[in-house]
JSON list of C-alpha atoms in Angstrom, two decimals:
[
{"chain": "Q", "resi": 1, "resn": "MET", "atom": "CA", "xyz": [140.10, 88.18, 107.30]},
{"chain": "Q", "resi": 2, "resn": "GLU", "atom": "CA", "xyz": [140.18, 84.88, 109.66]},
{"chain": "Q", "resi": 3, "resn": "ASN", "atom": "CA", "xyz": [137.02, 82.39, 110.93]},
{"chain": "Q", "resi": 4, "resn": "HIS", "atom": "CA", "xyz": [135.24, 83.35, 113.50]},
{"chain": "Q", "resi": 5, "resn": "SER", "atom": "CA", "xyz": [133.60, 81.54, 116.15]},
{"chain": "Q", "resi": 6, "resn": "TYR", "atom": "CA", "xyz": [130.21, 81.92, 118.68]},
{"chain": "Q", "resi": 7, "resn": "ASN", "atom": "CA", "xyz": [129.32, 79.73, 121.32]},
{"chain": "Q", "resi": 8, "resn": "ILE", "atom": "CA", "xyz": [125.52, 79.00, 122.42]},
{"chain": "Q", "resi": 9, "resn": "HIS", "atom": "CA", "xyz": [124.47, 77.00, 125.22]},
{"chain": "Q", "resi": 10, "resn": "LEU", "atom": "CA", "xyz": [121.68, 74.95, 125.83]},
{"chain": "Q", "resi": 11, "resn": "LYS", "atom": "CA", "xyz": [120.19, 74.32, 129.43]},
{"chain": "Q", "resi": 12, "resn": "TRP", "atom": "CA", "xyz": [116.86, 72.95, 129.18]},
{"chain": "Q", "resi": 13, "resn": "GLU", "atom": "CA", "xyz": [114.47, 73.71, 132.03]},
{"chain": "Q", "resi": 14, "resn": "ASN", "atom": "CA", "xyz": [111.00, 72.27, 132.41]},
{"chain": "Q", "resi": 15, "resn": "ASP", "atom": "CA", "xyz": [108.51, 72.23, 129.53]},
{"chain": "Q", "resi": 16, "resn": "ARG", "atom": "CA", "xyz": [109.21, 73.40, 126.56]},
{"chain": "Q", "resi": 17, "resn": "LYS", "atom": "CA", "xyz": [111.31, 75.93, 127.71]},
{"chain": "Q", "resi": 18, "resn": "GLY", "atom": "CA", "xyz": [115.28, 76.42, 128.22]},
{"chain": "Q", "resi": 19, "resn": "MET", "atom": "CA", "xyz": [117.94, 79.33, 129.22]},
{"chain": "Q", "resi": 20, "resn": "MET", "atom": "CA", "xyz": [120.36, 80.52, 127.06]},
{"chain": "Q", "resi": 21, "resn": "SER", "atom": "CA", "xyz": [123.78, 81.05, 127.53]},
{"chain": "Q", "resi": 22, "resn": "SER", "atom": "CA", "xyz": [127.05, 82.81, 125.49]},
{"chain": "Q", "resi": 23, "resn": "PRO", "atom": "CA", "xyz": [130.41, 82.30, 127.31]},
{"chain": "Q", "resi": 24, "resn": "GLU", "atom": "CA", "xyz": [131.42, 85.83, 126.11]},
{"chain": "Q", "resi": 25, "resn": "LEU", "atom": "CA", "xyz": [128.37, 87.65, 126.83]},
{"chain": "Q", "resi": 26, "resn": "PRO", "atom": "CA", "xyz": [126.53, 88.15, 130.47]},
{"chain": "Q", "resi": 27, "resn": "THR", "atom": "CA", "xyz": [123.04, 88.01, 129.92]},
{"chain": "Q", "resi": 28, "resn": "MET", "atom": "CA", "xyz": [120.98, 84.86, 128.65]},
{"chain": "Q", "resi": 29, "resn": "ILE", "atom": "CA", "xyz": [118.07, 84.28, 127.29]},
{"chain": "Q", "resi": 30, "resn": "GLU", "atom": "CA", "xyz": [114.58, 82.99, 127.73]},
{"chain": "Q", "resi": 31, "resn": "VAL", "atom": "CA", "xyz": [113.61, 80.66, 125.06]},
{"chain": "Q", "resi": 32, "resn": "ALA", "atom": "CA", "xyz": [110.48, 78.17, 124.23]},
{"chain": "Q", "resi": 33, "resn": "THR", "atom": "CA", "xyz": [108.34, 76.65, 121.67]},
{"chain": "Q", "resi": 34, "resn": "PRO", "atom": "CA", "xyz": [105.88, 78.96, 121.16]},
{"chain": "Q", "resi": 35, "resn": "PRO", "atom": "CA", "xyz": [102.32, 79.27, 121.05]},
{"chain": "Q", "resi": 36, "resn": "GLU", "atom": "CA", "xyz": [101.23, 78.90, 117.96]},
{"chain": "Q", "resi": 37, "resn": "PHE", "atom": "CA", "xyz": [102.23, 75.16, 118.45]},
{"chain": "Q", "resi": 38, "resn": "ASP", "atom": "CA", "xyz": [101.99, 72.44, 120.33]},
{"chain": "Q", "resi": 39, "resn": "LYS", "atom": "CA", "xyz": [102.93, 72.68, 124.27]},
{"chain": "Q", "resi": 40, "resn": "GLY", "atom": "CA", "xyz": [104.51, 76.02, 123.42]},
{"chain": "Q", "resi": 41, "resn": "ILE", "atom": "CA", "xyz": [104.51, 79.07, 126.00]},
{"chain": "Q", "resi": 42, "resn": "PRO", "atom": "CA", "xyz": [103.74, 82.57, 125.77]},
{"chain": "Q", "resi": 43, "resn": "ASN", "atom": "CA", "xyz": [105.35, 85.35, 126.35]},
{"chain": "Q", "resi": 44, "resn": "ILE", "atom": "CA", "xyz": [108.94, 84.05, 126.07]},
{"chain": "Q", "resi": 45, "resn": "TRP", "atom": "CA", "xyz": [111.60, 84.36, 123.01]},
{"chain": "Q", "resi": 46, "resn": "SER", "atom": "CA", "xyz": [110.99, 82.09, 119.47]},
{"chain": "Q", "resi": 47, "resn": "PRO", "atom": "CA", "xyz": [113.09, 80.58, 117.80]},
{"chain": "Q", "resi": 48, "resn": "GLU", "atom": "CA", "xyz": [111.30, 82.57, 115.31]},
{"chain": "Q", "resi": 49, "resn": "HIS", "atom": "CA", "xyz": [111.73, 85.94, 117.45]},
{"chain": "Q", "resi": 50, "resn": "LEU", "atom": "CA", "xyz": [114.90, 84.62, 117.16]},
{"chain": "Q", "resi": 51, "resn": "PHE", "atom": "CA", "xyz": [115.65, 83.75, 113.35]},
{"chain": "Q", "resi": 52, "resn": "THR", "atom": "CA", "xyz": [114.43, 87.24, 113.29]},
{"chain": "Q", "resi": 53, "resn": "ALA", "atom": "CA", "xyz": [116.36, 89.01, 115.33]},
{"chain": "Q", "resi": 54, "resn": "SER", "atom": "CA", "xyz": [119.11, 87.48, 113.79]},
{"chain": "Q", "resi": 55, "resn": "VAL", "atom": "CA", "xyz": [118.53, 90.01, 110.27]},
{"chain": "Q", "resi": 56, "resn": "ILE", "atom": "CA", "xyz": [117.54, 92.42, 112.33]},
{"chain": "Q", "resi": 57, "resn": "SER", "atom": "CA", "xyz": [120.53, 93.15, 114.27]},
{"chain": "Q", "resi": 58, "resn": "CYS", "atom": "CA", "xyz": [122.62, 92.28, 111.33]},
{"chain": "Q", "resi": 59, "resn": "PHE", "atom": "CA", "xyz": [120.77, 94.52, 109.28]},
{"chain": "Q", "resi": 60, "resn": "MET", "atom": "CA", "xyz": [121.63, 97.30, 111.65]},
{"chain": "Q", "resi": 61, "resn": "THR", "atom": "CA", "xyz": [125.06, 96.54, 111.98]},
{"chain": "Q", "resi": 62, "resn": "THR", "atom": "CA", "xyz": [125.78, 96.57, 109.11]},
{"chain": "Q", "resi": 63, "resn": "TYR", "atom": "CA", "xyz": [123.98, 99.43, 108.26]},
{"chain": "Q", "resi": 64, "resn": "LEU", "atom": "CA", "xyz": [126.15, 101.70, 110.93]},
{"chain": "Q", "resi": 65, "resn": "ALA", "atom": "CA", "xyz": [129.14, 100.09, 109.02]},
{"chain": "Q", "resi": 66, "resn": "ILE", "atom": "CA", "xyz": [128.02, 100.97, 105.12]},
{"chain": "Q", "resi": 67, "resn": "ALA", "atom": "CA", "xyz": [126.74, 105.04, 106.46]},
{"chain": "Q", "resi": 68, "resn": "GLU", "atom": "CA", "xyz": [129.75, 105.89, 108.30]},
{"chain": "Q", "resi": 69, "resn": "TYR", "atom": "CA", "xyz": [131.78, 104.41, 105.04]},
{"chain": "Q", "resi": 70, "resn": "SER", "atom": "CA", "xyz": [128.71, 106.53, 103.01]},
{"chain": "Q", "resi": 71, "resn": "LYS", "atom": "CA", "xyz": [129.27, 109.03, 104.55]},
{"chain": "Q", "resi": 72, "resn": "LEU", "atom": "CA", "xyz": [125.61, 109.51, 105.18]},
{"chain": "Q", "resi": 73, "resn": "ASP", "atom": "CA", "xyz": [124.57, 111.50, 107.82]},
{"chain": "Q", "resi": 74, "resn": "PHE", "atom": "CA", "xyz": [121.06, 110.47, 109.94]},
{"chain": "Q", "resi": 75, "resn": "ILE", "atom": "CA", "xyz": [119.31, 112.17, 112.68]},
{"chain": "Q", "resi": 76, "resn": "SER", "atom": "CA", "xyz": [117.51, 108.42, 113.48]},
{"chain": "Q", "resi": 77, "resn": "PHE", "atom": "CA", "xyz": [117.21, 105.01, 112.55]},
{"chain": "Q", "resi": 78, "resn": "GLU", "atom": "CA", "xyz": [114.48, 102.07, 113.15]},
{"chain": "Q", "resi": 79, "resn": "CYS", "atom": "CA", "xyz": [113.54, 99.57, 112.60]},
{"chain": "Q", "resi": 80, "resn": "ASN", "atom": "CA", "xyz": [110.89, 96.59, 112.88]},
{"chain": "Q", "resi": 81, "resn": "ALA", "atom": "CA", "xyz": [111.23, 92.72, 111.25]},
{"chain": "Q", "resi": 82, "resn": "GLU", "atom": "CA", "xyz": [108.08, 90.39, 110.14]},
{"chain": "Q", "resi": 83, "resn": "GLY", "atom": "CA", "xyz": [109.53, 86.86, 110.43]},
{"chain": "Q", "resi": 84, "resn": "ILE", "atom": "CA", "xyz": [106.52, 84.63, 108.08]},
{"chain": "Q", "resi": 85, "resn": "LEU", "atom": "CA", "xyz": [106.59, 80.81, 109.37]},
{"chain": "Q", "resi": 86, "resn": "GLU", "atom": "CA", "xyz": [104.81, 79.43, 106.22]},
{"chain": "Q", "resi": 87, "resn": "LYS", "atom": "CA", "xyz": [104.43, 75.22, 106.06]},
{"chain": "Q", "resi": 88, "resn": "ILE", "atom": "CA", "xyz": [104.97, 74.04, 102.40]},
{"chain": "Q", "resi": 89, "resn": "ASP", "atom": "CA", "xyz": [106.30, 70.48, 102.00]},
{"chain": "Q", "resi": 90, "resn": "GLY", "atom": "CA", "xyz": [104.83, 69.33, 105.73]},
{"chain": "Q", "resi": 91, "resn": "LYS", "atom": "CA", "xyz": [108.27, 71.12, 106.42]},
{"chain": "Q", "resi": 92, "resn": "TYR", "atom": "CA", "xyz": [107.84, 74.18, 108.77]},
{"chain": "Q", "resi": 93, "resn": "LEU", "atom": "CA", "xyz": [110.30, 77.47, 107.32]},
{"chain": "Q", "resi": 94, "resn": "MET", "atom": "CA", "xyz": [110.36, 80.51, 107.88]},
{"chain": "Q", "resi": 95, "resn": "THR", "atom": "CA", "xyz": [110.19, 81.79, 104.40]},
{"chain": "Q", "resi": 96, "resn": "LYS", "atom": "CA", "xyz": [110.37, 86.03, 104.36]},
{"chain": "Q", "resi": 97, "resn": "ILE", "atom": "CA", "xyz": [112.07, 88.00, 106.61]},
{"chain": "Q", "resi": 98, "resn": "ILE", "atom": "CA", "xyz": [110.55, 92.33, 106.02]},
{"chain": "Q", "resi": 99, "resn": "LEU", "atom": "CA", "xyz": [113.17, 94.65, 106.60]},
{"chain": "Q", "resi": 100, "resn": "LYS", "atom": "CA", "xyz": [110.61, 98.21, 107.45]},
{"chain": "Q", "resi": 101, "resn": "PRO", "atom": "CA", "xyz": [113.43, 100.72, 108.29]},
{"chain": "Q", "resi": 102, "resn": "THR", "atom": "CA", "xyz": [112.04, 104.33, 109.19]},
{"chain": "Q", "resi": 103, "resn": "LEU", "atom": "CA", "xyz": [115.22, 106.23, 108.50]},
{"chain": "Q", "resi": 104, "resn": "THR", "atom": "CA", "xyz": [115.89, 109.32, 109.50]},
{"chain": "Q", "resi": 105, "resn": "ILE", "atom": "CA", "xyz": [117.61, 112.40, 107.38]},
{"chain": "Q", "resi": 106, "resn": "ALA", "atom": "CA", "xyz": [118.24, 116.24, 107.58]},
{"chain": "Q", "resi": 107, "resn": "GLU", "atom": "CA", "xyz": [119.01, 116.92, 103.74]},
{"chain": "Q", "resi": 108, "resn": "LEU", "atom": "CA", "xyz": [116.41, 115.71, 101.47]},
{"chain": "Q", "resi": 109, "resn": "ASP", "atom": "CA", "xyz": [119.59, 116.25, 98.16]},
{"chain": "Q", "resi": 110, "resn": "LYS", "atom": "CA", "xyz": [120.26, 112.74, 100.53]},
{"chain": "Q", "resi": 111, "resn": "ILE", "atom": "CA", "xyz": [116.81, 110.53, 100.12]},
{"chain": "Q", "resi": 112, "resn": "GLU", "atom": "CA", "xyz": [118.64, 108.86, 96.87]},
{"chain": "Q", "resi": 113, "resn": "LYS", "atom": "CA", "xyz": [121.14, 108.07, 98.26]},
{"chain": "Q", "resi": 114, "resn": "ALA", "atom": "CA", "xyz": [120.33, 107.08, 101.87]},
{"chain": "Q", "resi": 115, "resn": "GLN", "atom": "CA", "xyz": [117.51, 104.35, 99.56]},
{"chain": "Q", "resi": 116, "resn": "ARG", "atom": "CA", "xyz": [120.93, 102.70, 98.07]},
{"chain": "Q", "resi": 117, "resn": "VAL", "atom": "CA", "xyz": [122.88, 102.22, 101.78]},
{"chain": "Q", "resi": 118, "resn": "LEU", "atom": "CA", "xyz": [119.46, 100.88, 102.92]},
{"chain": "Q", "resi": 119, "resn": "GLU", "atom": "CA", "xyz": [119.65, 98.08, 99.31]},
{"chain": "Q", "resi": 120, "resn": "LYS", "atom": "CA", "xyz": [123.24, 97.92, 100.22]},
{"chain": "Q", "resi": 121, "resn": "SER", "atom": "CA", "xyz": [122.80, 97.10, 103.66]},
{"chain": "Q", "resi": 122, "resn": "GLU", "atom": "CA", "xyz": [120.15, 94.52, 102.97]},
{"chain": "Q", "resi": 123, "resn": "ALA", "atom": "CA", "xyz": [122.45, 92.56, 99.85]},
{"chain": "Q", "resi": 124, "resn": "ALA", "atom": "CA", "xyz": [125.34, 93.15, 102.44]},
{"chain": "Q", "resi": 125, "resn": "CYS", "atom": "CA", "xyz": [124.06, 92.14, 105.83]},
{"chain": "Q", "resi": 126, "resn": "LEU", "atom": "CA", "xyz": [125.71, 87.65, 106.43]},
{"chain": "Q", "resi": 127, "resn": "ILE", "atom": "CA", "xyz": [123.23, 86.68, 107.93]},
{"chain": "Q", "resi": 128, "resn": "SER", "atom": "CA", "xyz": [120.76, 88.13, 104.67]},
{"chain": "Q", "resi": 129, "resn": "ASN", "atom": "CA", "xyz": [123.16, 86.23, 102.37]},
{"chain": "Q", "resi": 130, "resn": "SER", "atom": "CA", "xyz": [123.05, 82.75, 104.69]},
{"chain": "Q", "resi": 131, "resn": "ILE", "atom": "CA", "xyz": [119.70, 82.45, 105.13]},
{"chain": "Q", "resi": 132, "resn": "LYS", "atom": "CA", "xyz": [117.06, 80.01, 102.65]},
{"chain": "Q", "resi": 133, "resn": "SER", "atom": "CA", "xyz": [114.68, 82.53, 103.43]},
{"chain": "Q", "resi": 134, "resn": "ASP", "atom": "CA", "xyz": [113.00, 85.93, 101.32]},
{"chain": "Q", "resi": 135, "resn": "VAL", "atom": "CA", "xyz": [114.53, 89.00, 102.45]},
{"chain": "Q", "resi": 136, "resn": "GLU", "atom": "CA", "xyz": [112.34, 91.51, 101.76]},
{"chain": "Q", "resi": 137, "resn": "LEU", "atom": "CA", "xyz": [113.55, 95.27, 102.19]},
{"chain": "Q", "resi": 138, "resn": "LYS", "atom": "CA", "xyz": [110.30, 98.27, 102.85]},
{"chain": "Q", "resi": 139, "resn": "PRO", "atom": "CA", "xyz": [111.90, 101.25, 103.85]},
{"chain": "Q", "resi": 140, "resn": "THR", "atom": "CA", "xyz": [110.64, 104.53, 104.29]},
{"chain": "Q", "resi": 141, "resn": "ILE", "atom": "CA", "xyz": [112.99, 107.35, 105.08]},
{"chain": "Q", "resi": 142, "resn": "ASN", "atom": "CA", "xyz": [111.41, 110.90, 106.73]},
{"chain": "Q", "resi": 143, "resn": "ILE", "atom": "CA", "xyz": [113.63, 115.21, 106.41]},
{"chain": "Q", "resi": 144, "resn": "GLU", "atom": "CA", "xyz": [113.85, 115.97, 109.84]},
{"chain": "Q", "resi": 145, "resn": "ASN", "atom": "CA", "xyz": [114.44, 119.81, 109.57]}
]
């Protein structure tokens, strides 16, 4: 596979806030320091949200590819994620991302396969493999006939 490049532009607006865009994408995202920090702004995407979002979105896209390749039929897939920020040795670090997928399948006998596909997806996620943070998987698998 050849190398790929993803381009981002950020323009500071005021205070601790800016607008992020990409020449490859049609939408912009407002970003700011989170309210937990000095002069942080509530209700705006923060670097910490985006960091966590990159892991959860990569997990989903990896899951969709592996589920298709594994011929795992599913009814629905949702996922929540919690990014943990800690101060260690005077530095702020995103130490852990907890992924909480909820997968609904139709067949009880596919539950072990579904669990394996979720675990493989987390292990193969390129973002999870590119960061220092621990990524923890806490799946829920539901059966719906």
